[in-house]
Amino acid sequence: MSQKKITRALISVFYKDGLEPIIHELAKQGVEFVSTGGTQDFIEKLGYKVIPVEQLTGYPSIFGGRVKTLHPAVFGGILYRRDDSGDVKQASEFKIEAIDLVIVDLYPFEETVAKGGSEEDIIEKIDIGGISLIRGAAKNFNDVLIVSSRNQYEELLQLLKSKNGSTEIADRKRFAALAFDVTSHYDSAIFGYFNQEQNIPSFKSSYQNGKTLRYGENPHQKGIYFGDLDGLFEQLNGKELSYNNLVDVDAAVNLVKEFEGETAFVIIKHTNACGVATAPSVKEAYLKSFQADTISAFGGVLATNQKIDLGAAQEMNKLFFEILIAPDYEPAALELLKSKKNRIILQQKQELSGTKQFKSLLNGVIEQDLDLHTDAKADLKTVTSRAPSEQEVKALLFASKICKHTKSNTIILAVDGQMLSSGVGQTSRVDALKQAIEKAKSFGLELRNAVMASDAFFPFPDCVEIASQQGIVSVIQPGGSIKDKDSIDFCDNHNMTMVFTGYRHFKH
């Protein structure tokens, strides 16, 4: 039969919050309780009789609690098939009674790792009995309902009430799927911990809490976000974030993160910066960043690393933009910015912490370390006769930070504290430079005495030749071309400075 009445429940959980109303409802339905340890005490304190697991198995909890439920009396009651005459006969022969409901969660392995627990503590949080009970009950979903997380308690309670302690096959199959989601995620976390040292070439990455998006990159594509977005941001205003919004938000927070210790502002469009600036105040930084491209900023994603005050908000409010990200907002500024109901306003609660990135391609997955290297003064190797001035060095490092976060091939033109223009995603570096020059001129920005940053080396001296014609005085690039000398010689002959970093920053 599809419908099964719950008569006996095995309950053994680490987290007790939310469990009490379920215990009361099960008792109301006449369900018999089997439990162990702290959960047994919890149920008994609510006034209900409990059969200890030890009574079923004939064994006490042994090896410091490592072995409690691993016994045929327990697993037989879960796994035997009620519609299989052979199983039913054996269950009767060995006096194994059926268990119809299993409520079990897992030791907090991930939480222990995150808190920096000792290896001994972490290993002891690898659940054995619990995960075996979950898998066994989920496998036998034809007869048994498995509840594998406190996140499922509310759904279980509604099910018990609506069906008077009975379950349908569809109910049990759904909870089985949820159970395998729990166990697979748990095992992936354990593998990840061990593989920090072993570096086994196996890709396992598990994210729970998926959120269905309105659509993917385009309306005909489905989209889902997996991760804890609420842990990163508090949304203070606006519509739901879309797939493209999330991609741009990621680009914005990664770029603004580069300017730690400074007041920075970035404007992103289709993952590339169309404006970046640093200044003494958010208002000044915003206005400087907006100067670089007053057209592309329309409908863009804005981000800063400082609290937004009313003065800054008043300037930003003149622009139509999709999203604003900041660590905090003055109340008056927030009130003004919320005047547009669809404008998305995010308060960033924590920094991004990942060290890897991956994407699907060619029926597989490619993974790499994140580019976490930020070019610093110590990386710079002067290769021209004249060394850059202190002001030029500041401008070069500023431009390099932006270059790192811009689609290749890219060229960034800047002065200290302000991006003047960018050439992005071009098939040749010369095209990227020409694009950057044209953009700067179209917005009336002076390139004389500016600097140029490139994400990769110059295979020919053509880029420095073109840059020199515009009055650009200094260049930062990784170096490494067999024709580096041609570019260096041109710079020397035209009073330009050039530094190599030794780090390429391709971004595809």
XYZ file of C-alpha atoms in Angstrom:
508
model
C 0.000 0.000 0.000
C 1.154 3.526 -0.771
C -0.126 4.910 2.535
C 1.753 3.826 5.657
C 0.827 4.507 9.268
C 3.727 5.460 11.517
C 3.753 3.226 14.586
C 7.358 3.383 15.742
C 9.947 6.166 15.410
C 13.692 6.135 15.986
C 14.804 9.610 17.021
C 18.422 10.576 17.720
C 19.468 14.140 16.962
C 22.302 16.527 17.775
C 20.082 19.632 17.501
C 16.915 19.551 19.638
C 15.486 22.962 18.677
C 12.141 22.588 16.909
C 11.788 18.946 17.950
C 9.298 19.340 20.819
C 6.096 19.918 18.778
C 6.960 16.882 16.638
C 7.307 14.692 19.733
C 3.929 15.896 21.013
C 2.260 15.224 17.657
C 3.774 11.738 17.341
C 2.683 10.887 20.882
C -0.809 12.130 20.052
C -0.815 9.686 17.106
C 0.181 6.818 19.427
C 3.697 6.406 18.009
C 6.236 4.433 20.059
C 9.615 6.122 20.617
C 13.068 4.543 20.317
C 15.997 6.764 21.196
C 19.389 7.125 22.783
C 21.479 9.501 24.900
C 20.514 13.141 25.035
C 17.508 12.720 22.751
C 16.115 10.004 25.002
C 16.435 12.358 27.988
C 14.756 15.138 25.996
C 11.729 12.976 25.117
C 11.404 11.571 28.631
C 11.431 15.083 30.122
C 8.428 15.846 27.922
C 6.650 13.031 29.763
C 6.796 10.214 27.237
C 8.095 6.669 27.527
C 11.133 5.779 25.441
C 12.617 2.421 24.485
C 16.411 2.835 24.768
C 18.373 1.660 21.720
C 20.476 -0.400 24.113
C 17.350 -2.423 24.947
C 16.943 -3.313 21.266
C 20.567 -4.162 20.621
C 21.550 -5.759 23.915
C 24.695 -3.613 23.863
C 25.528 -0.363 25.639
C 26.972 2.625 23.809
C 30.648 1.694 23.383
C 33.962 3.178 22.252
C 33.163 6.643 23.543
C 29.815 6.719 21.739
C 31.250 5.679 18.375
C 29.024 2.579 18.298
C 25.409 2.893 19.446
C 22.956 2.060 16.676
C 25.082 -0.113 14.363
C 23.168 -3.345 14.991
C 20.754 -5.609 13.011
C 17.980 -4.936 15.534
C 18.076 -1.293 14.474
C 19.027 -1.486 10.819
C 16.895 -4.571 10.246
C 13.855 -2.691 11.527
C 14.569 0.073 9.035
C 15.671 -1.915 5.991
C 13.488 -4.982 5.864
C 10.939 -4.862 3.044
C 7.382 -5.087 4.364
C 6.077 -6.512 1.064
C 8.774 -9.190 0.761
C 7.693 -12.443 2.389
C 11.286 -13.562 2.918
C 12.185 -10.319 4.699
C 9.020 -10.484 6.810
C 9.804 -14.085 7.795
C 13.376 -13.212 8.811
C 12.228 -10.169 10.776
C 9.860 -12.419 12.722
C 12.522 -15.096 13.182
C 15.032 -12.634 14.665
C 12.358 -10.647 16.549
C 13.107 -7.461 14.613
C 10.327 -4.895 14.904
C 9.610 -2.376 12.175
C 10.753 1.240 12.436
C 8.562 3.482 10.256
C 10.062 6.898 10.951
C 13.704 7.865 11.449
C 14.587 11.368 12.659
C 18.352 11.699 12.697
C 20.738 14.559 11.987
C 24.510 14.604 11.652
C 27.332 15.776 13.874
C 28.358 19.369 13.016
C 31.445 18.560 10.971
C 31.505 21.732 8.843
C 30.823 23.958 11.835
C 33.696 22.369 13.766
C 36.087 22.916 10.854
C 34.897 26.522 10.431
C 35.521 27.251 14.116
C 39.109 26.032 13.808
C 38.667 22.882 15.870
C 41.568 20.548 16.518
C 42.038 17.584 14.223
C 40.862 15.307 17.030
C 37.640 17.292 17.446
C 37.075 17.391 13.695
C 37.553 13.643 13.236
C 35.148 12.890 16.084
C 32.539 14.967 14.272
C 32.579 12.553 11.312
C 29.222 10.868 11.826
C 29.037 7.106 11.275
C 25.853 5.794 12.856
C 23.762 8.816 11.903
C 24.687 8.855 8.242
C 24.185 5.078 8.040
C 20.697 5.401 9.531
C 19.841 8.168 7.087
C 21.048 6.197 4.080
C 19.280 3.025 5.229
C 15.959 4.758 5.835
C 16.196 6.701 2.566
C 16.958 3.534 0.626
C 13.835 1.902 2.022
C 11.550 4.861 1.279
C 8.845 2.395 0.229
C 8.289 1.702 3.926
C 10.145 4.317 5.970
C 10.054 8.098 6.286
C 13.466 9.697 6.896
C 13.896 13.184 8.355
C 17.560 14.123 8.101
C 17.742 17.773 9.152
C 16.074 20.188 11.538
C 15.316 22.268 8.429
C 12.712 19.609 7.577
C 10.901 19.677 10.942
C 8.201 22.145 9.897
C 7.373 20.145 6.767
C 7.246 16.955 8.811
C 4.931 18.499 11.412
C 2.496 19.681 8.748
C 2.583 16.226 7.143
C 1.835 14.458 10.437
C -1.079 16.775 11.171
C -2.609 16.741 7.705
C -2.445 12.954 7.275
C -3.006 11.849 10.880
C 0.362 10.161 11.282
C 0.336 8.430 7.915
C 2.542 9.045 4.856
C 2.196 8.486 1.105
C 4.907 7.067 -1.144
C 5.401 10.547 -2.683
C 6.052 11.985 0.783
C 8.601 9.326 1.642
C 10.356 9.611 -1.701
C 10.663 13.400 -1.320
C 12.196 13.089 2.140
C 14.541 10.377 0.817
C 15.781 12.790 -1.852
C 16.322 15.453 0.818
C 18.241 12.878 2.850
C 20.640 12.036 0.040
C 21.162 15.763 -0.473
C 22.214 15.980 3.187
C 24.516 12.943 3.085
C 26.195 13.821 -0.214
C 26.888 17.373 0.995
C 28.279 16.016 4.264
C 30.602 13.566 2.530
C 31.799 16.277 0.134
C 32.732 18.454 3.110
C 34.688 15.620 4.708
C 36.507 14.878 1.455
C 37.324 18.556 1.071
C 38.883 18.630 4.531
C 41.101 15.606 3.873
C 41.958 16.711 0.346
C 43.566 19.918 1.575
C 46.659 17.808 2.185
C 46.233 14.994 -0.340
C 45.363 16.998 -3.480
C 43.513 14.078 -5.046
C 42.452 15.247 -8.543
C 38.729 14.834 -7.940
C 36.174 17.647 -8.255
C 33.573 17.761 -5.495
C 31.832 20.981 -4.599
C 28.494 21.001 -2.815
C 26.231 23.994 -2.271
C 22.846 23.803 -0.589
C 20.104 26.434 -0.264
C 19.519 26.893 -3.983
C 17.471 29.940 -4.986
C 15.552 29.906 -8.264
C 16.125 33.123 -10.209
C 13.662 34.856 -12.527
C 15.713 33.463 -15.409
C 19.325 32.925 -16.450
C 21.512 35.164 -18.563
C 18.615 35.514 -21.003
C 14.853 35.068 -20.508
C 14.779 31.699 -22.296
C 17.394 30.246 -19.883
C 16.653 28.894 -16.401
C 18.846 30.137 -13.564
C 19.526 29.065 -9.959
C 21.918 30.527 -7.398
C 23.508 28.105 -4.929
C 25.042 29.593 -1.803
C 24.358 31.755 1.221
C 23.593 35.140 -0.305
C 21.928 36.326 2.902
C 25.182 35.696 4.739
C 26.967 38.151 2.424
C 24.355 40.864 1.987
C 21.281 42.350 3.529
C 18.941 43.621 0.820
C 17.501 46.923 1.967
C 15.430 47.800 -1.095
C 14.457 46.759 -4.591
C 13.416 43.780 -6.673
C 14.921 40.311 -6.564
C 18.460 39.933 -7.847
C 18.702 38.380 -11.306
C 21.388 36.122 -12.767
C 23.089 39.056 -14.492
C 22.778 41.167 -11.344
C 24.636 38.515 -9.356
C 27.428 38.285 -11.925
C 27.892 42.072 -11.836
C 27.686 42.222 -8.032
C 30.461 39.630 -7.860
C 32.606 41.739 -10.200
C 31.923 44.906 -8.210
C 32.724 43.543 -4.747
C 35.856 41.799 -5.988
C 37.168 45.003 -7.550
C 36.356 47.347 -4.676
C 38.007 44.853 -2.309
C 41.359 45.733 -3.939
C 41.330 49.204 -2.336
C 41.576 48.278 1.309
C 42.462 51.250 3.490
C 41.242 53.761 0.894
C 37.856 55.266 0.067
C 37.028 53.728 -3.289
C 34.098 53.734 -5.673
C 33.508 51.488 -8.675
C 30.879 51.439 -11.409
C 30.403 48.124 -13.224
C 28.655 47.328 -16.498
C 28.587 43.749 -17.826
C 31.321 42.774 -15.299
C 33.778 45.438 -16.499
C 34.587 48.690 -14.752
C 33.379 51.789 -16.554
C 34.493 53.972 -13.655
C 36.858 53.578 -10.684
C 38.227 56.196 -8.322
C 39.633 56.792 -4.864
C 39.209 60.065 -2.957
C 38.937 61.473 0.564
C 35.131 61.042 0.548
C 32.585 58.713 -1.051
C 30.983 61.651 -2.840
C 34.279 62.708 -4.454
C 35.151 59.111 -5.350
C 31.750 58.632 -6.971
C 31.982 61.824 -9.015
C 35.501 60.962 -10.225
C 34.467 57.426 -11.193
C 31.378 58.713 -13.001
C 33.521 61.052 -15.142
C 35.195 58.149 -16.923
C 32.030 57.032 -18.720
C 28.818 58.934 -18.043
C 26.946 56.850 -20.631
C 27.813 53.307 -19.546
C 27.125 54.183 -15.905
C 23.418 54.303 -16.786
C 21.864 51.083 -15.474
C 25.148 50.056 -13.874
C 26.150 48.436 -10.602
C 27.744 50.786 -8.055
C 29.897 49.770 -5.103
C 31.950 51.442 -2.405
C 33.903 50.238 0.610
C 32.774 53.035 2.946
C 29.531 54.204 4.563
C 27.377 56.253 2.203
C 26.388 59.667 3.566
C 23.614 61.975 2.398
C 25.898 64.094 0.199
C 27.048 61.057 -1.774
C 23.510 59.695 -1.974
C 22.223 62.985 -3.407
C 24.718 62.768 -6.267
C 24.044 59.086 -6.963
C 20.305 59.631 -6.876
C 20.598 61.723 -10.050
C 21.644 58.577 -11.946
C 19.518 55.602 -12.947
C 21.388 52.554 -11.701
C 20.420 48.964 -10.965
C 22.324 48.168 -7.778
C 24.253 49.926 -5.016
C 26.534 48.028 -2.621
C 28.091 49.484 0.531
C 29.059 48.302 4.029
C 26.703 50.852 5.634
C 24.368 53.771 4.964
C 23.473 56.873 6.920
C 19.706 56.794 7.643
C 18.982 59.942 5.602
C 21.032 58.605 2.686
C 19.205 55.275 2.754
C 15.819 56.967 2.857
C 16.677 59.002 -0.231
C 18.102 56.056 -2.148
C 15.018 53.949 -1.395
C 12.819 56.492 -3.169
C 13.086 54.317 -6.317
C 11.222 51.119 -5.415
C 13.024 48.832 -7.894
C 16.512 50.095 -7.087
C 18.439 47.275 -5.408
C 20.327 48.426 -2.323
C 22.646 45.925 -0.658
C 24.517 46.202 2.614
C 27.604 44.002 2.469
C 28.027 42.133 5.748
C 31.240 40.228 5.102
C 34.105 39.908 2.640
C 34.296 37.225 -0.011
C 36.385 34.352 1.286
C 36.786 31.882 -1.582
C 40.147 30.752 -2.933
C 39.001 28.677 -5.937
C 36.850 29.246 -8.992
C 35.361 26.799 -11.453
C 33.050 26.652 -14.450
C 31.556 24.004 -16.696
C 32.945 23.435 -20.175
C 33.420 20.618 -22.690
C 31.107 18.280 -20.748
C 33.285 18.737 -17.683
C 34.502 21.261 -15.145
C 37.612 23.404 -15.056
C 38.941 24.664 -11.730
C 41.710 27.055 -10.772
C 42.979 29.169 -7.903
C 41.464 32.622 -7.762
C 43.809 35.373 -8.917
C 44.472 36.707 -5.429
C 47.726 38.457 -6.268
C 47.519 42.234 -6.216
C 50.524 43.911 -7.797
C 52.441 45.831 -5.137
C 55.418 48.167 -5.056
C 57.697 45.277 -4.123
C 56.762 43.485 -7.376
C 57.855 46.332 -9.626
C 61.017 45.976 -11.646
C 62.057 49.114 -13.482
C 63.279 48.145 -16.950
C 63.788 51.611 -18.466
C 66.672 53.973 -17.899
C 64.464 56.366 -16.002
C 62.542 55.083 -12.983
C 58.928 56.177 -12.492
C 58.281 58.940 -9.981
C 56.454 58.213 -6.729
C 53.274 59.691 -8.197
C 53.617 57.540 -11.310
C 54.116 54.421 -9.188
C 50.865 55.130 -7.319
C 49.029 55.595 -10.608
C 50.541 52.429 -12.076
C 49.496 50.280 -9.115
C 46.033 51.825 -9.146
C 45.627 51.030 -12.853
C 46.973 47.512 -12.373
C 44.282 46.721 -9.786
C 41.586 47.602 -12.288
C 43.323 45.751 -15.108
C 43.272 42.542 -13.082
C 39.450 42.634 -12.957
C 38.825 43.545 -16.611
C 38.141 41.186 -19.518
C 41.157 40.437 -21.722
C 42.625 41.815 -23.843
C 42.543 44.951 -21.760
C 44.257 48.275 -21.414
C 43.591 50.681 -18.536
C 44.515 54.373 -18.750
C 44.623 56.225 -15.433
C 46.091 58.837 -13.168
C 46.577 58.315 -9.452
C 43.124 57.708 -7.972
C 41.100 57.847 -11.188
C 40.539 55.527 -14.115
C 40.338 57.634 -17.265
C 39.241 54.904 -19.651
C 39.494 51.241 -20.517
C 39.693 49.020 -23.564
C 38.120 45.683 -22.743
C 37.617 42.255 -24.271
C 39.409 43.008 -27.508
C 41.029 40.440 -29.778
C 44.220 42.515 -29.966
C 45.972 44.684 -27.425
C 46.299 47.466 -29.992
C 42.507 47.485 -30.444
C 42.066 47.636 -26.653
C 44.401 50.653 -26.451
C 42.687 52.432 -29.356
C 39.326 51.838 -27.716
C 40.586 53.275 -24.415
C 42.019 56.362 -26.130
C 38.816 56.985 -28.074
C 36.680 56.650 -24.934
C 38.835 59.064 -22.923
C 38.659 61.663 -25.682
C 34.905 61.247 -26.096
C 34.421 62.219 -22.448
C 36.932 65.077 -22.579
C 39.547 63.451 -20.357
C 43.187 64.482 -20.757
C 45.640 61.625 -21.284
C 48.822 63.687 -21.085
C 50.883 62.478 -18.102
C 48.571 59.482 -17.613
C 49.785 55.890 -17.175
C 48.913 52.680 -19.008
C 48.348 49.191 -17.558
C 48.188 45.998 -19.586
C 46.991 42.594 -18.373
C 49.676 40.809 -20.425
C 52.962 41.558 -22.176
C 53.346 43.544 -25.385
C 54.466 41.275 -28.237
C 55.449 44.352 -30.272
C 56.275 47.985 -29.452
C 53.151 49.267 -31.232
C 51.189 49.892 -28.018
C 53.893 52.021 -26.383
C 54.296 53.905 -29.639
C 50.576 54.750 -29.748
C 50.550 55.586 -26.042
C 53.476 57.966 -26.434
C 51.592 59.885 -29.115
C 48.854 60.586 -26.551
C 51.266 61.859 -23.902
C 51.186 58.748 -21.706
C 54.332 58.727 -19.579
C 54.521 55.383 -17.787
C 53.594 51.752 -18.389
C 53.009 48.711 -16.163
C 52.903 45.219 -17.636
C 53.950 41.653 -16.709
C 56.858 41.430 -19.158
C 57.947 38.152 -20.682
C 57.803 38.751 -24.424
C 60.803 37.768 -26.531
C 60.528 41.301 -27.926
C 60.363 43.121 -24.584
C 63.530 45.001 -25.538
C 61.770 46.697 -28.466
C 59.175 48.235 -26.146
C 61.814 49.139 -23.555
C 64.033 50.826 -26.151
C 61.125 52.884 -27.442
C 60.297 54.038 -23.912
C 63.924 55.013 -23.287
C 64.039 56.980 -26.525
C 60.843 58.870 -25.667
C 61.412 59.581 -21.968
C 58.776 57.055 -20.855
C 59.130 54.749 -17.868
C 58.154 51.104 -17.772
C 57.923 48.544 -14.983
C 57.477 44.782 -15.121
C 55.479 42.952 -12.428
C 56.124 39.345 -13.409
C 52.408 38.630 -12.995
C 49.981 38.221 -15.889
C 46.309 38.932 -15.187
C 44.324 37.386 -18.016
C 40.570 37.303 -17.377
C 38.300 35.369 -19.723
